[in-house]
Every structure is written in structure tokens, then in C-alpha cells.
RNA sequence: GCGGACGUGAUGGAAUUGGUAGACAUACCGGACUUAAAAUCCGGAGGCGUUAGCCGUGCGGGUUCGAGUCCCGCCGUCCGCACCA
């Protein structure tokens, strides 16, 4: 008998049509089933889906299909994070309108996602650039304004002086604009801010409740919020002639215990004092320009070599009036943190130490190990950072000497508070969320600026404020701002001529509530509370680790803001979070450094060469797929060649989902071979004819097969629940291997074995169905089932089959395995000890030494200690 | 610079969370089938050693009857850093 090979293309099209006809993945309305909300981070419509999407959406789809089979009313929606810079770049580069470009990309990507066979409720689809979506965003912003959640204030942006445009950090390369190549300048701009810092403590505290989030993400958020307990206090200032300077210098520190080790003060380049002094101090003015050229990215600022200039001012030590600390403007002090000013204690802070060494400032240790002689303790090129408990004590610190760090902090705080020069203060690293963008392709900020009334929200009945279509991208800058008519409106409050806000929202706002909108995508209000109460929070959220901080933190804040304004009833949007790894692929380069597509690399005599030219190539590390490195694999081509099921199967196999997966030819081939092998197995089993009654008893072979498959069924269920897809797949392989092994090629098997094989086949297909749904439907039909496997309940395993009467116990002597013991599962400890000591391997290893004790871990291991 | 993660055969990884290291897969080797190849099926396989055994989870120490797993210190690779999404 020869079986035709499984031909994925037509089969997949056919079952997709069948699901479509039955509306199989519409979210059920009935409340008889428990709700379950699976969500993958929605894509930016960049043009085509990439392998990262395939991986992300396959994982969510497996969970959605599994949960449906387990009886849940599953919400599994899809939409588009459709505003953003790439659309404007396309407009500038190719003259295509951002809306046209975006919607065309959405059409392409929707088709590609459909080809993957994802079990999505497409009736809920929306794009964030649809006015029907962003009008609600505008409405909520107006409510946020009324609730005091929004501020308008001045902040810094990267300014390209040639293109006259604001640059994103990623558009600043080595301090220069990416298009113009001109050195960037920092500029102040009035912008809208969301008061996320009002929630800093709550966002921090609530992390403890997010037990189903990866610990590393919670830790990253904790550090990002960066709560610290310290002191804010003010130094008196004098100039170089010893004359008092008004106002003094207010600093924030968490190490007030080290005040006697202070050897300088430093202020940010943007500190008001630095600005003021720069007028008369050319060196300082030059320094400020240099710092401005670094742009606004914290990374660039902190990576820059420590560098500063004297301001000519001196701070008077609060406890030693004769000590004057020089005040520098320094490039490592950030205006956005604390007071934008610090005192430097070089002995106990690495940055301060580097700075002090560079400018020849004194380094006095004030904290030392408790067990060393203070006079002999000094600090070289490494700061002494220890500060905990009784292991350290204060030295060289006047009234603080011999105290612990904590005691010293308390004492300083007490004295400063008593004298009124400072107070204890909790500070957060988290800054308020600037949401203004000087761009066209984003949600218009629904505000009108009036000469007399100030910033007035657009009346709700006038929403949405839509983007004008007739814009040009032939020059840089914001097309909304230079549009001839759009911004000219009457003030809604006084009726005078006024101007629309021409900034648009940060696209992070769009993605901060889309998951809530999916619960009721057609509602007249932003969210229908009944629908949201049913499905929120998202039960399982899946996406890339690159969103670990910003997107997830903004969404957490937004949910709270929505609650405050009556648009939600909960605080936390995502009950469980899973962060999947990237898809990577090997890279090849020519000697010249030019990247070569892996498809052109072949091995000849052990060396990699170009297939056509024979030019020598070097194999680089596997890296994230990117066009620039020419190592992308197109999902559409893979699906056309192998089918969606094979691509999905490969994406789930072998590599743990949270880790980076390497795309390999052999891997996708292996997945494809397994599909074919299962296909043959199914035919072999259906060849035995229709099913019989379940046999009263099973022989050893049949029992063994059933044991493997039922165990796999239990494990696959547990693994899918925990998103350990690679392990689930290994268990499916084990079942298929056991089934192959049980089926003799020539002889007809006994009826009990046929029955067991039929059961095993059905279970394997059901276990594999969430991963390769089209193939499973095809096989399910072949096995004689009328109903779709998509509508079939997940099978139950037989607990009795999982318990074995005898077990295999490894036996160690002094921790090294020497033998194995086959013994009854419920054997008594004494019996196990006795049997273990009698084993050949144990006797040999003991070589007559007396046994000191025997450790028996029931069901696990025996260790004989000699 | 700051913050976070990861490191196990030739390769991706598994290891019941402190209890037999290498499940499952890929690549490879051998055999069957074939004129041949592909496909398929069967078998092999961490390293050294004939067996007994010794060594082995990036490196160095430690805790423990027992460490891939816990602790301390190194080394290496990757990710995020607030206007990319």
C-alpha cells in the first residue's frame, strides 16, 4: 500500500474555509463557560509579517485552541498598532500617504496572518489609526485632564537644526541627525505629560501582586521606577571672592551619611544655576553646548566620559563652615533626577571617584570595614561601596564616627531637619510620561490653544479631531503645523480665533488600552464596562521582552487612570505575562564585510564559499533577523513551501519559548518530515478498519503504549498551560515513537493492540491539534470523526495507567550512582535499604567499608554513605 | 555608564525544581530497501578506557549524604535605557 504524501496547501485552504463558515473562533456570548482572554501584542503594520510574528502568534494560538478545547469561552482578538514614524518615513522617501501605506500594509499582513490558520475573532479587528478608535482615546484624554492626570510643561527634545525637526533618540546617531548629519541640539518645548509619577508607589507596590509575570520583568520595572529614600538639603553658596550667593544649592542624596567625605558638588548642564552662570562664563557655555550635542538619550549621556567645568562657586559644608566644596557643572548629573544637583563623595561612589581623580579632588573615606584600623584605610581606583549592617562603621566623620551607616543617616537627617536646611525625601527615578510628538501620523491631541482661555479641551461632541488628508511630506517638520487651514479654529470657550494643538500622541498611548477596547470594539464609549468586567484582565499576554518596561508600565498606569475616570474597574491589565525570545538566523559576510544571504553560502572542503562566485565567506553568529544583515526568512515563502502547520510546529519545537530560537533549514525540514510521518501513521491505523468495543483487558504491549500516550496527554496539557511548548512537542514525539514501535509491519496486530493504537492516534492528533490545526482537522476526519477537532473537547487521561506497580530506584554510594534497584512502589524503607545494600554494584563500591548511613528518598533515590 | 538575563554532547535543548545529566529533536555514522539517488525503515552515539571504572553542565572556590540546580568570586554572550515599535 502506498500513501500519497500530505499536501498542505489545498488542505489548509479547505479547513480555513470550514472554520470561516462555522464562524468557529467568534468569542462566545454565553456566560455558561468561563471566559479566557489570550492576547499577543498586536503588530505594527510595517509591510509583511516576519518570523517573530509567526512565533508570537503561534504561541498565543496554541493556548487559545487548547483553552477552547478545555471548555473556555475564549477571546482571542487581533488588531493593528498603526500609528508611527515608519509611515511618515515612507511618505518622505516614496511620496505615498501614510494612511494609504498603512492600510495597504494591514491588508497584506491580515492575509498573511490568515494563512497561518490563527484562531482569531476577526470581527473585533481595528487599527489604532481608525478615527473610530482614536476618538475614544481623545475622549479619555479629556477626562484625564479633568481628573488632574495631565500636565503641560517645558521639556527637552532633540532638535535637528538643518531639517528643522524634532528627532527621536533612534534618529540621533553619534550625536548627529540621521538624515541631515548635522549635530543635534537640545531644545525646550512645551509638551503634554501624563502624571504617571503620581502612581509611582502604587505601580511599585502592585508588582508584588503580579505573581504570573516573569520575575525579571518585575525586577526591571522595580529598578525603572527606582524608589529611593534619601535627603534633600541646601548648601549655602559663595562665589570665588567669598561673597554669599542667594538661594544656595539644593541637592538630593541617598548617602547623607557620607557628608564628611564630600569633596565637591556637581550640577547638571541644564541646571538653572548653570544656565545663569553660562552668560558670563564662556567655558561653561561651551560645556553646555557639548552636553546638548549628546541629545536626550540617557544612555549617550551616561556613556560619555566623565567631564565637568568649575562654575566658580563654592558650597559651604553644612557641618564644617570652614570647608568649601567647589561646584562643578558635570555631564553625568541628570537634570531629570532628584534636584539636578549632587554632592560628590568620591570614596564611596564610582562616578564621583572617577571625577575626583580626573580633577585632582580629595578622596576621604568615611565608611570602613569595622575590623580595620581607620588610619590605614584608603581608597584607590575603586570606590568602597559596602554599607550594610555591623560589618562597616563611620570614620573621619566628626560626630558620626563609629556609627553604622544607618545610624549616621538618621543622625544627619535629625540634625538637618532640626536646623531646617533639609528634609528626608522619597525620590523616584521614574519621570512623568511626555506624550507630545511633533508628527503627523498619530492621534491628534484634542486641545485648542486660545490667547485668553489658554489650553481648552475640544468639546466631546466635536470629537473625533481627525487628521487632515491633504498634507505634504516634501519638507521636514510637522505637516499639521504647516497645513494652511487645519489648525485655525474658534475657541470653544470664548469663540475667539484660536489654534489647534498640532502635536499628536505618543503611540504608546494607542497601545496602552487596546486590550480593553477588544472587549467591546464597537461600543460608543471607550470601553463597555460589562464586557470589560467579563474579560479583563487579560489572562495571558504574550510578547517580546523589549516591551518589558515601557509598554507594560504605561498600560498599567493607563488602566489606573481609566479606573479613576470611570472607564475601567481594575488596576492591573495583564494577569499573566509571557515574554518570548527573538527569531535569529546565521549570518554570512564576504571579506569586504558585505553581508550575504545564507541561501548563497555553501560548504566546500570545509570552507564556506559563495554558491555562484566561489568567494570565501565567513560564518558569523546567529543574529536577530534583519534586512541589513540579509538573514531574513520570509514566512510567506515558508508557508507556501511547507504549509503553515509545519512552520508553526517548527517554531514551537526544541527551543524554550522565552529564549531566542535559531531558524535552520534542517529544523523546518525535520518538522515537515514529522508531519509526513504522522500522516503515514494515521493511514496505517485507519487501515485496520473501523473501531471495535474497548477490550476488557489489554496485553503488555498495548498497556505499555497506552501508558506512554496517557502520560504524554497529562504532560502536554500541563506544558501548554505553562507555555512550555518545546516540552509538549517532545512528549508528542514520544507518543508517536511508541505508536510506531507498537505497530508491526508485516503481522496483523492483536485486537487489543489495534484498539490501543486507534486510541493513541486519536490522542496524538488531539494533542497536536493546537499546534498544527489544519493537519489535525484532516486526520480527525480520516479517523472517522464528523465534528471539527476545533470543536472537540480535550481528552481525559486515565490516572490508573500512570501509576506503576514497580519502580526503578537509582542507588548511589557516597553520591555516585553505582546500581539500580527494581522494587515495589510501596516497599517499606527498611526493605529498600536491605535490597540496596545487597546489590552487586553497591557491594563492589563499598569494598568492605562499613556503612555509616543509608538515605532513602521515597520514589527518588537511595544513597549509601560509607 | 546603569539595569536585566543567559552559558549543559557536534547543534537546539531535557532534567519531576537539591535526587540516575544528556529525554526529544537536528546533524553525523552504520545497516536494510534501490541500478543509483531521494524518501522511508532499523541500529549506534558525551569524552577516555577491552571490562571494572575515571572524567564531564563556561572558569575558580564553598554549602550538602547528594549540586546543572543553592551561595561567593571571575569570564563570555545577549537585551533595555524614557521620541523605534
CSV table of N, CA, C and O in Angstrom, one decimal, chain A residues 421-460:
chain,number,residue,atom,x,y,z
A,421,UNK,N,17.7,73.0,57.3
A,421,UNK,CA,18.3,73.1,56.0
A,421,UNK,C,17.9,71.9,55.0
A,421,UNK,O,18.2,72.0,53.8
A,422,UNK,N,17.2,70.9,55.5
A,422,UNK,CA,16.9,69.9,54.6
A,422,UNK,C,15.8,69.0,55.3
A,422,UNK,O,15.4,69.1,56.4
A,423,UNK,N,15.3,68.0,54.4
A,423,UNK,CA,14.4,67.0,55.0
A,423,UNK,C,14.5,65.7,54.3
A,423,UNK,O,15.0,65.6,53.2
A,424,UNK,N,14.0,64.7,55.0
A,424,UNK,CA,14.0,63.3,54.4
A,424,UNK,C,13.1,63.3,53.2
A,424,UNK,O,12.0,64.0,53.3
A,425,UNK,N,13.4,62.6,52.2
A,425,UNK,CA,12.6,62.6,51.0
A,425,UNK,C,12.7,61.3,50.2
A,425,UNK,O,13.7,60.8,50.0
A,426,UNK,N,11.5,60.8,49.8
A,426,UNK,CA,11.4,59.6,48.9
A,426,UNK,C,11.5,60.1,47.5
A,426,UNK,O,10.8,61.1,47.2
A,427,UNK,N,12.3,59.6,46.7
A,427,UNK,CA,12.5,60.0,45.4
A,427,UNK,C,12.3,58.8,44.4
A,427,UNK,O,12.6,57.7,44.8
A,428,UNK,N,11.8,59.1,43.2
A,428,UNK,CA,11.7,58.1,42.2
A,428,UNK,C,12.5,58.4,41.0
A,428,UNK,O,12.6,59.6,40.6
A,429,UNK,N,13.1,57.4,40.4
A,429,UNK,CA,13.8,57.6,39.1
A,429,UNK,C,12.8,57.9,38.0
A,429,UNK,O,13.0,58.5,37.0
A,430,UNK,N,11.6,57.2,38.2
A,430,UNK,CA,10.5,57.4,37.2
A,430,UNK,C,10.2,58.8,36.9
A,430,UNK,O,10.1,59.6,37.8
A,431,UNK,N,10.1,59.2,35.6
A,431,UNK,CA,9.7,60.5,35.3
A,431,UNK,C,8.3,60.5,34.7
A,431,UNK,O,7.8,59.5,34.2
A,432,UNK,N,7.7,61.7,34.7
A,432,UNK,CA,6.3,61.8,34.1
A,432,UNK,C,6.5,61.5,32.6
A,432,UNK,O,7.5,61.6,32.0
A,433,UNK,N,5.3,61.0,32.0
A,433,UNK,CA,5.3,60.5,30.7
A,433,UNK,C,5.0,61.6,29.7
A,433,UNK,O,3.9,62.1,29.6
A,434,UNK,N,6.0,62.0,28.9
A,434,UNK,CA,5.8,63.0,27.9
A,434,UNK,C,5.1,62.4,26.7
A,434,UNK,O,5.6,61.4,26.2
A,435,UNK,N,4.0,62.9,26.3
A,435,UNK,CA,3.2,62.3,25.3
A,435,UNK,C,3.0,63.1,24.0
A,435,UNK,O,2.3,62.7,23.1
A,436,UNK,N,3.6,64.2,24.0
A,436,UNK,CA,3.5,65.1,22.8
A,436,UNK,C,4.6,64.7,21.7
A,436,UNK,O,5.7,64.4,22.0
A,437,UNK,N,4.1,64.6,20.5
A,437,UNK,CA,5.0,64.3,19.4
A,437,UNK,C,4.8,65.2,18.3
A,437,UNK,O,3.6,65.5,17.9
A,438,UNK,N,5.9,65.8,17.7
A,438,UNK,CA,5.7,66.8,16.7
A,438,UNK,C,5.6,66.1,15.3
A,438,UNK,O,6.5,66.3,14.5
A,439,UNK,N,4.6,65.3,15.1
A,439,UNK,CA,4.5,64.4,13.9
A,439,UNK,C,3.0,64.4,13.4
A,439,UNK,O,2.1,64.7,14.2
A,440,UNK,N,2.9,64.0,12.2
A,440,UNK,CA,1.6,63.9,11.6
A,440,UNK,C,0.9,62.6,12.0
A,440,UNK,O,-0.3,62.6,12.4
A,441,UNK,N,1.6,61.5,11.8
A,441,UNK,CA,0.9,60.2,11.8
A,441,UNK,C,0.7,59.7,13.2
A,441,UNK,O,1.4,58.8,13.7
A,442,UNK,N,-0.2,60.3,13.9
A,442,UNK,CA,-0.5,59.9,15.3
A,442,UNK,C,-1.9,60.5,15.6
A,442,UNK,O,-2.5,61.2,14.8
A,443,UNK,N,-2.4,60.2,16.8
A,443,UNK,CA,-3.7,60.7,17.2
A,443,UNK,C,-3.6,62.1,17.6
A,443,UNK,O,-2.8,62.5,18.5
A,444,UNK,N,-4.4,63.0,16.9
A,444,UNK,CA,-4.4,64.4,17.3
A,444,UNK,C,-4.7,64.7,18.8
A,444,UNK,O,-5.6,64.0,19.3
A,445,UNK,N,-4.0,65.5,19.4
A,445,UNK,CA,-4.2,65.8,20.8
A,445,UNK,C,-5.4,66.8,20.8
A,445,UNK,O,-5.3,67.9,20.2
A,446,UNK,N,-6.5,66.5,21.5
A,446,UNK,CA,-7.8,67.2,21.4
A,446,UNK,C,-7.8,68.5,22.2
A,446,UNK,O,-8.5,68.5,23.2
A,447,UNK,N,-6.9,69.4,21.9
A,447,UNK,CA,-6.8,70.6,22.7
A,447,UNK,C,-6.8,71.8,21.7
A,447,UNK,O,-6.2,71.7,20.6
A,448,UNK,N,-7.3,72.9,22.2
A,448,UNK,CA,-7.3,74.2,21.4
A,448,UNK,C,-6.6,75.3,22.3
A,448,UNK,O,-7.0,75.4,23.4
A,449,UNK,N,-5.6,75.9,21.7
A,449,UNK,CA,-4.9,77.0,22.4
A,449,UNK,C,-5.5,78.3,22.1
A,449,UNK,O,-5.5,78.7,20.9
A,450,UNK,N,-6.0,79.0,23.1
A,450,UNK,CA,-6.6,80.3,23.0
A,450,UNK,C,-5.8,81.3,23.7
A,450,UNK,O,-5.3,81.1,24.8
A,451,UNK,N,-5.7,82.5,23.1
A,451,UNK,CA,-4.9,83.6,23.7
A,451,UNK,C,-5.4,83.9,25.1
A,451,UNK,O,-4.7,84.2,26.0
A,452,UNK,N,-6.7,83.9,25.3
A,452,UNK,CA,-7.3,84.3,26.5
A,452,UNK,C,-7.6,83.1,27.5
A,452,UNK,O,-7.4,83.2,28.7
A,453,UNK,N,-8.1,82.0,26.9
A,453,UNK,CA,-8.6,80.9,27.7
A,453,UNK,C,-7.5,79.9,28.0
A,453,UNK,O,-7.7,79.0,28.8
A,454,UNK,N,-6.4,80.0,27.3
A,454,UNK,CA,-5.3,79.0,27.5
A,454,UNK,C,-5.6,77.7,26.7
A,454,UNK,O,-6.3,77.8,25.7
A,455,UNK,N,-5.2,76.6,27.3
A,455,UNK,CA,-5.4,75.3,26.6
A,455,UNK,C,-6.8,74.8,27.0
A,455,UNK,O,-7.1,74.5,28.1
A,456,UNK,N,-7.7,74.7,26.0
A,456,UNK,CA,-9.0,74.3,26.2
A,456,UNK,C,-9.3,73.0,25.5
A,456,UNK,O,-9.0,72.8,24.3
A,457,UNK,N,-9.8,72.0,26.2
A,457,UNK,CA,-10.1,70.7,25.6
A,457,UNK,C,-11.2,70.9,24.5
A,457,UNK,O,-12.1,71.7,24.7
A,458,UNK,N,-11.1,70.1,23.5
A,458,UNK,CA,-12.1,70.1,22.4
A,458,UNK,C,-13.4,69.5,23.1
A,458,UNK,O,-13.3,68.5,23.7
A,459,UNK,N,-14.5,70.2,22.9
A,459,UNK,CA,-15.8,69.6,23.4
A,459,UNK,C,-16.0,68.2,22.9
A,459,UNK,O,-15.8,67.9,21.7
A,460,UNK,N,-16.5,67.3,23.8
A,460,UNK,CA,-16.7,65.9,23.4
A,460,UNK,C,-17.6,65.7,22.1
A,460,UNK,O,-17.3,64.8,21.3
